[in-house]
XYZ file of C-alpha atoms in Angstrom:
508
model
C -20.280 24.835 0.124
C -22.345 21.678 -0.007
C -21.388 18.354 -1.475
C -24.812 17.159 -2.400
C -26.580 14.009 -1.346
C -26.885 12.541 -4.825
C -25.467 9.030 -4.983
C -23.521 7.808 -8.011
C -25.191 5.149 -10.092
C -23.752 1.681 -10.610
C -22.638 2.767 -14.086
C -20.949 5.881 -12.694
C -18.968 3.849 -10.198
C -17.965 1.410 -12.925
C -16.625 4.193 -15.109
C -14.915 5.869 -12.160
C -13.224 2.620 -11.186
C -11.976 1.851 -14.698
C -10.814 5.418 -15.256
C -9.075 5.328 -11.908
C -7.296 2.080 -12.745
C -6.192 3.463 -16.100
C -4.602 6.559 -14.608
C -3.195 4.699 -11.627
C -1.478 2.215 -13.941
C -0.030 4.909 -16.195
C 1.026 7.377 -13.527
C 2.170 4.897 -10.908
C 3.973 2.859 -13.544
C 6.092 5.895 -14.361
C 6.508 6.982 -10.753
C 7.256 3.566 -9.295
C 9.526 2.704 -12.198
C 11.574 5.800 -11.474
C 11.601 5.020 -7.768
C 12.729 1.426 -8.408
C 15.604 2.707 -10.513
C 16.537 5.116 -7.738
C 16.309 2.300 -5.176
C 18.725 0.173 -7.184
C 21.159 3.078 -7.454
C 20.881 3.843 -3.737
C 21.365 0.167 -2.821
C 24.670 0.179 -4.692
C 25.802 3.467 -3.109
C 24.545 3.103 0.478
C 25.392 0.185 2.771
C 22.752 -2.177 4.226
C 23.604 -0.829 7.693
C 22.734 2.725 6.625
C 19.424 1.468 5.226
C 18.894 -0.203 8.586
C 19.361 3.135 10.374
C 16.947 4.887 7.984
C 14.194 2.282 8.425
C 12.928 3.692 11.728
C 12.811 7.259 10.400
C 10.896 6.128 7.319
C 8.117 4.810 9.564
C 7.084 8.469 9.922
C 6.065 8.565 6.244
C 2.927 6.380 6.583
C 2.450 7.466 10.205
C 2.132 11.131 9.265
C -0.393 10.393 6.526
C -2.493 8.185 8.797
C -2.757 10.680 11.654
C -3.601 13.699 9.520
C -5.622 12.167 6.684
C -7.413 9.333 8.469
C -7.878 11.393 11.614
C -9.281 14.594 10.132
C -9.889 14.175 6.403
C -11.136 10.621 5.815
C -14.573 11.624 7.138
C -14.796 14.101 4.243
C -14.576 11.153 1.844
C -16.889 8.803 3.738
C -19.732 11.202 4.625
C -22.636 11.459 2.170
C -22.884 15.227 2.694
C -20.285 17.790 3.743
C -20.413 21.567 4.085
C -17.882 24.387 4.082
C -17.707 24.124 7.877
C -16.525 20.508 7.640
C -13.708 21.507 5.288
C -12.583 24.462 7.370
C -12.630 22.426 10.581
C -10.720 19.533 9.045
C -8.136 21.976 7.692
C -7.570 23.545 11.110
C -7.389 20.207 12.902
C -4.959 18.635 10.426
C -2.665 21.677 10.542
C -2.599 21.816 14.340
C -2.072 18.061 14.644
C 0.665 18.038 11.997
C 2.583 20.945 13.501
C 2.237 19.635 17.042
C 3.387 16.137 16.165
C 6.396 17.465 14.246
C 7.527 19.419 17.316
C 6.865 16.520 19.707
C 8.708 14.040 17.490
C 11.741 16.322 17.187
C 11.927 16.874 20.944
C 11.282 13.286 22.016
C 13.561 11.538 19.503
C 16.717 11.918 21.664
C 14.812 10.759 24.748
C 13.054 7.717 23.238
C 14.694 6.723 19.963
C 18.303 7.179 21.082
C 18.211 4.744 24.043
C 16.453 2.127 21.888
C 18.164 2.457 18.524
C 21.193 4.679 19.017
C 22.161 8.278 18.336
C 22.451 7.771 14.583
C 18.851 6.603 14.205
C 17.534 9.256 16.612
C 19.083 12.034 14.523
C 17.399 10.630 11.401
C 14.033 10.583 13.201
C 14.526 14.267 14.053
C 15.371 14.955 10.417
C 12.121 13.272 9.324
C 9.909 15.000 11.929
C 8.546 17.716 9.536
C 6.694 14.949 7.658
C 3.733 15.379 10.040
C 3.372 19.071 9.193
C 3.717 18.390 5.459
C 0.977 15.759 5.611
C -1.291 18.059 7.614
C -1.048 20.875 5.088
C -2.355 18.778 2.202
C -4.767 16.399 3.988
C -7.979 18.252 3.049
C -6.934 18.852 -0.560
C -6.175 15.154 -0.896
C -9.538 14.169 0.580
C -11.428 16.417 -1.837
C -9.776 14.806 -4.847
C -10.716 11.354 -3.531
C -14.271 12.426 -2.728
C -14.762 13.822 -6.213
C -13.225 10.657 -7.736
C -10.538 12.712 -9.498
C -8.210 9.765 -9.870
C -6.292 11.249 -12.766
C -5.166 14.267 -10.769
C -4.417 12.220 -7.678
C -2.385 9.663 -9.622
C -0.282 12.280 -11.373
C 0.378 14.131 -8.131
C 1.413 11.029 -6.223
C 3.632 9.726 -8.997
C 5.164 13.124 -9.648
C 6.063 13.579 -5.991
C 7.557 10.078 -5.823
C 9.804 10.802 -8.802
C 10.919 14.152 -7.414
C 11.781 12.557 -4.079
C 13.674 9.706 -5.746
C 15.728 12.106 -7.852
C 16.557 14.176 -4.783
C 17.675 11.091 -2.839
C 20.005 9.936 -5.617
C 21.440 13.424 -6.047
C 22.182 13.685 -2.330
C 23.743 10.210 -2.313
C 26.005 11.290 -5.156
C 27.076 14.220 -2.979
C 28.174 11.797 -0.277
C 25.158 11.578 2.022
C 24.040 8.112 3.128
C 20.960 7.472 5.284
C 20.268 11.214 5.256
C 19.787 11.053 1.502
C 16.973 8.515 1.939
C 15.180 10.561 4.602
C 15.575 13.917 2.841
C 14.251 12.311 -0.345
C 11.044 11.476 1.548
C 10.792 15.090 2.762
C 11.286 16.446 -0.757
C 8.536 14.131 -2.027
C 6.209 15.529 0.650
C 6.947 19.122 -0.328
C 6.389 18.338 -4.008
C 3.018 16.750 -3.206
C 1.955 19.829 -1.245
C 2.800 22.197 -4.073
C 0.863 20.182 -6.642
C -2.130 19.535 -4.372
C -2.492 23.167 -3.386
C -2.455 24.175 -7.040
C -4.980 21.571 -8.181
C -7.292 21.650 -5.137
C -6.737 24.770 -2.984
C -7.913 24.097 0.570
C -10.276 26.357 2.542
C -9.013 28.630 5.261
C -8.762 26.881 8.635
C -11.552 27.746 11.066
C -13.083 26.261 14.202
C -16.578 24.752 14.108
C -17.391 22.687 17.194
C -20.265 20.525 15.892
C -18.435 19.685 12.680
C -15.275 18.809 14.599
C -17.226 16.316 16.681
C -18.614 14.729 13.515
C -15.174 14.531 11.908
C -13.465 13.168 15.009
C -16.333 10.740 15.629
C -15.366 8.926 12.440
C -11.737 9.999 12.198
C -10.600 8.984 15.688
C -11.328 5.253 15.323
C -10.330 5.392 11.640
C -6.954 6.918 12.489
C -6.641 4.529 15.422
C -7.121 1.607 13.054
C -4.673 3.181 10.620
C -2.064 3.777 13.304
C -2.387 0.179 14.383
C -1.921 -0.921 10.769
C 1.246 1.172 10.526
C 2.415 -0.361 13.804
C 1.657 -3.856 12.495
C 3.603 -3.295 9.278
C 6.568 -1.732 11.092
C 6.723 -3.424 14.475
C 9.103 -6.052 13.114
C 11.566 -3.360 11.953
C 11.304 -1.628 15.314
C 11.929 -4.741 17.394
C 14.741 -5.980 15.164
C 16.396 -2.540 15.192
C 16.509 -2.710 18.975
C 17.847 -6.294 19.119
C 19.938 -6.937 15.983
C 22.662 -5.128 14.076
C 21.790 -2.378 11.624
C 23.020 -4.573 8.750
C 20.668 -7.414 9.728
C 17.793 -4.938 9.903
C 18.758 -3.698 6.458
C 18.710 -7.231 5.028
C 15.325 -7.964 6.582
C 13.987 -4.608 5.360
C 15.085 -5.393 1.819
C 13.380 -8.794 1.972
C 10.172 -7.303 3.361
C 10.207 -4.550 0.759
C 10.566 -7.013 -2.115
C 8.265 -9.707 -0.751
C 5.486 -7.668 0.859
C 5.753 -3.938 0.258
C 6.519 -3.984 -3.463
C 3.316 -5.868 -4.196
C 1.670 -2.724 -2.783
C 2.807 -0.968 -5.939
C 0.017 -2.945 -7.610
C -2.186 -3.270 -4.538
C -1.942 0.476 -4.045
C -4.070 0.948 -7.142
C -6.893 -1.028 -5.567
C -6.374 0.584 -2.158
C -6.612 4.117 -3.490
C -9.753 3.327 -5.446
C -11.433 1.164 -2.826
C -12.359 3.627 -0.083
C -13.893 6.379 -2.245
C -15.606 3.881 -4.556
C -16.928 1.669 -1.742
C -18.112 4.746 0.144
C -20.332 5.684 -2.792
C -22.082 2.296 -3.026
C -25.755 2.091 -2.055
C -25.727 -1.104 0.015
C -23.454 -3.594 1.767
C -24.448 -6.199 -0.804
C -23.266 -4.001 -3.661
C -20.053 -3.247 -1.779
C -19.450 -6.949 -1.163
C -19.891 -7.708 -4.855
C -17.436 -4.972 -5.785
C -14.846 -6.268 -3.343
C -15.248 -9.911 -4.355
C -14.532 -9.344 -8.024
C -11.724 -6.908 -7.312
C -10.065 -9.348 -4.895
C -10.118 -12.232 -7.368
C -8.604 -10.218 -10.191
C -6.101 -8.537 -7.912
C -4.927 -11.835 -6.417
C -4.716 -13.412 -9.854
C -2.331 -10.629 -10.907
C -0.113 -10.277 -7.828
C 0.311 -13.844 -6.504
C 1.917 -15.320 -9.677
C 4.295 -12.355 -9.868
C 5.427 -13.072 -6.314
C 5.801 -16.751 -7.234
C 8.161 -15.666 -10.007
C 10.062 -13.552 -7.468
C 10.483 -16.589 -5.196
C 12.052 -18.525 -8.070
C 14.388 -15.821 -9.394
C 15.348 -14.111 -6.098
C 18.724 -15.927 -5.811
C 19.876 -14.434 -9.112
C 17.769 -11.263 -9.173
C 18.862 -9.689 -5.883
C 22.665 -9.904 -6.358
C 22.308 -8.870 -10.011
C 20.046 -5.909 -9.271
C 21.211 -4.585 -5.903
C 24.755 -5.928 -5.670
C 26.429 -8.941 -4.084
C 26.414 -7.447 -0.579
C 22.604 -7.803 -0.472
C 22.738 -11.599 -0.957
C 21.834 -12.331 2.720
C 18.376 -10.893 1.972
C 17.583 -13.603 -0.621
C 16.072 -16.235 1.684
C 14.038 -13.705 3.737
C 12.706 -12.328 0.457
C 11.567 -15.764 -0.705
C 9.856 -16.513 2.609
C 8.232 -13.086 2.961
C 6.875 -13.311 -0.589
C 4.343 -15.792 0.827
C 3.243 -13.084 3.269
C 3.011 -10.738 0.282
C 0.695 -13.195 -1.473
C -1.626 -13.234 1.533
C -1.460 -9.455 1.797
C -2.546 -9.253 -1.839
C -5.659 -11.334 -1.113
C -6.412 -9.172 1.935
C -5.962 -5.900 0.071
C -8.965 -3.649 0.582
C -10.547 -5.416 3.563
C -9.903 -2.388 5.792
C -11.477 -0.100 3.206
C -14.593 -2.290 3.193
C -14.986 -1.821 6.939
C -14.318 1.913 6.790
C -16.737 2.478 3.929
C -19.351 0.465 5.836
C -18.936 2.892 8.731
C -17.333 0.290 11.043
C -13.938 1.807 11.964
C -14.205 0.684 15.599
C -14.395 -2.976 14.601
C -11.344 -2.502 12.401
C -9.473 -0.801 15.227
C -10.255 -3.625 17.674
C -9.156 -6.200 15.112
C -5.878 -4.360 14.573
C -5.222 -4.195 18.330
C -5.397 -7.980 18.555
C -3.321 -8.449 15.411
C -0.629 -6.024 16.599
C -0.353 -7.826 19.921
C 0.107 -11.186 18.218
C 2.532 -9.762 15.651
C 4.720 -8.045 18.243
C 4.817 -11.104 20.510
C 5.770 -13.306 17.564
C 8.666 -11.089 16.448
C 9.948 -10.657 20.010
C 9.883 -14.421 20.537
C 11.813 -15.154 17.342
C 14.166 -12.163 16.982
C 17.028 -13.894 18.776
C 16.865 -16.726 16.208
C 17.706 -14.434 13.288
C 15.876 -12.819 10.401
C 15.045 -16.079 8.595
C 13.148 -17.403 11.597
C 11.430 -14.045 12.000
C 10.365 -14.168 8.356
C 8.811 -17.623 8.809
C 6.969 -16.449 11.910
C 5.667 -13.364 10.082
C 4.174 -15.603 7.388
C 2.359 -17.494 10.135
C 0.853 -14.258 11.431
C -0.336 -13.367 7.927
C -2.015 -16.766 7.599
C -3.796 -16.169 10.905
C -4.896 -12.730 9.704
C -6.333 -14.178 6.494
C -8.418 -16.714 8.400
C -9.606 -14.105 10.912
C -10.710 -11.632 8.229
C -12.721 -14.173 6.247
C -14.021 -16.193 9.204
C -14.746 -13.390 11.683
C -14.694 -9.851 10.306
C -16.422 -10.277 6.960
C -19.298 -12.533 8.152
C -20.041 -10.635 11.362
C -19.520 -7.048 10.278
C -20.324 -6.890 6.562
C -22.283 -10.111 6.021
C -19.831 -11.653 3.553
C -19.890 -15.481 3.975
C -16.726 -17.323 4.957
C -17.088 -19.627 1.932
C -16.076 -16.750 -0.294
C -12.456 -17.294 0.758
C -12.225 -20.387 -1.439
C -13.402 -18.546 -4.526
C -11.138 -15.566 -3.829
C -8.063 -17.740 -3.258
C -8.447 -20.431 -5.913
C -7.292 -18.572 -9.077
C -4.273 -17.079 -7.328
C -3.234 -20.227 -5.447
C -3.530 -22.606 -8.403
C -1.815 -20.217 -10.795
C 0.976 -19.380 -8.324
C 1.581 -23.050 -7.518
C 1.910 -23.883 -11.210
C 4.433 -21.060 -11.657
C 6.547 -22.459 -8.805
C 6.307 -26.021 -10.132
C 7.608 -24.974 -13.555
C 9.829 -22.073 -12.538
C 12.242 -23.844 -10.178
C 13.225 -26.630 -12.617
C 13.585 -24.118 -15.442
C 15.782 -21.801 -13.370
C 17.916 -24.744 -12.189
C 18.332 -25.966 -15.763
C 19.406 -22.536 -17.012
C 21.788 -21.984 -14.095
C 23.369 -25.366 -14.769
C 23.860 -24.365 -18.385
C 25.663 -21.195 -17.281
C 22.977 -18.819 -18.527
C 23.385 -15.158 -17.466
C 21.170 -13.797 -14.701
C 19.094 -11.612 -17.009
C 18.243 -14.568 -19.255
C 17.181 -16.692 -16.271
C 14.963 -13.906 -14.941
C 13.394 -13.270 -18.347
C 12.818 -16.953 -19.158
C 11.185 -17.767 -15.810
C 9.047 -14.616 -15.970
C 7.775 -15.248 -19.504
C 7.130 -18.956 -18.899
C 5.381 -18.250 -15.589
C 3.125 -15.531 -16.970
C 2.130 -17.569 -20.027
C 1.367 -20.626 -17.910
C -0.700 -18.612 -15.447
C -2.670 -16.942 -18.240
C -3.418 -20.363 -19.749
C -4.673 -21.650 -16.384
C -6.901 -18.620 -15.889
C -8.373 -18.898 -19.359
C -9.088 -22.626 -19.116
C -9.874 -23.086 -15.425
C -11.249 -19.686 -14.362
C -12.917 -18.126 -17.420
C -14.851 -15.539 -15.359
C -11.654 -14.187 -13.809
C -9.925 -14.285 -17.184
C -12.798 -12.331 -18.731
C -12.663 -9.732 -15.958
C -8.899 -9.353 -16.276
C -8.897 -9.133 -20.064
C -11.816 -6.699 -19.982
C -9.937 -4.547 -17.503
C -6.877 -4.521 -19.742
C -8.986 -3.535 -22.755
C -10.465 -0.642 -20.821
C -7.195 0.474 -19.233
C -5.031 0.364 -22.355
C -5.414 3.176 -24.885
C -7.967 2.226 -27.535
C -5.377 2.082 -30.313
C -3.381 -0.500 -28.331
C -6.252 -2.726 -27.295
C -8.523 -4.917 -29.333
C -12.102 -3.727 -29.777
C -14.520 -5.067 -27.217
C -17.002 -7.400 -28.917
C -20.658 -6.360 -28.813
C -22.376 -7.827 -25.783
C -19.121 -8.551 -23.971
C -19.520 -5.236 -22.232
C -17.044 -3.338 -20.197
C -15.612 -4.513 -16.997
C -18.341 -4.646 -14.450
C -18.522 -2.207 -11.612
C -17.146 -4.809 -9.319
C -13.741 -3.851 -10.635
């Protein structure tokens, strides 16, 4: 089997990107909406301490995907040409790695996790250990869907598996399970993804091919190394806090980080899943840089104001949605939302480096960032989760400066001055939302308005204000965003695109 050397045209990439966004929005909207509902139910049934115990086990979810997909399947997406031997080799390697890591994790959990986090957490890590094998089974099928730009299939599979896992977790919680329900839900989601992937994109039989393995590992080893470091960066705070604070405090911090940083990934994930396969098909670094620039501006203009709204309404939203016992997570959520804003601007920078064939530079960058992140959390953990949250925001600011001032100019040739253009629409719009939102929320609270009315009023006022700022101050970004919406929404729901306005450019 050969995946030919023909390169997609600019127009092809534009259509692939827009189609991908459309299906990501539809499918992930359904999947993430169902998962959010399940999360609310679980938060009311399971204590913060039990969530704190489950946090360490849940680290295996992204870890398993990184090791198997990035290590042995990402090269299948990035390479211009692949043959049957590449697929067979990647299949064998991902299976062996997945099975081996599942066994190692199960055996080592009592020896490593138990002394650090306690017997309860160690048993949950053992329960989650099959995640490596599950990820290894479907790594090649997943890579083929990305390579072929089959975003519709991939979106439906991911969202379907998320919903199945969420339903399973709630059902188990209703039966009386606590942290186990959360972990088993993740396992069920993995099994569901395997079933659907193997039906849609059956993988080849696993076979050994030495030359192809060297090619795959040559790209996959640094790519997976960079990915592992990213997982470590995004979870090192949980790990350190779990070893030094109570499970309840870890649960409160986890909730704040989920709301402030991780939940923006529900939107950022759309860009992330499109970025690597789309960027890998571009014909030059200049074209890739143009794609990333436009995508970053629109993405930031969407996510940052939403997080600004979250900062305003968090004091009423969190107790109303998750229950009064989660109130200690309000202030960490507000602080970490600033880190989420920065993460939104940085979304896709790793995919730029990978698509440019520079995984080693990304890995070195992540080593430095992990070291700084870990040292910062260790130094502040004894001061409590609010201080840790403030310190984490500082690390994110440092990361933003380093990416735009060091990585982009030196590795990809993107000038540092681009940071101003990328940040301006999001920063100005988000600041305006905060300036209007806090007085409005205070006024409504003083008048005794119910929580739902406060949330709705601040959200509507913030969104309308931000849209007005974009339209008047940043017409190019407004045009890109409105064009994207016209292309993503079904034709009967969207206004016709005027002649000459054109579709959203390929940079989206």
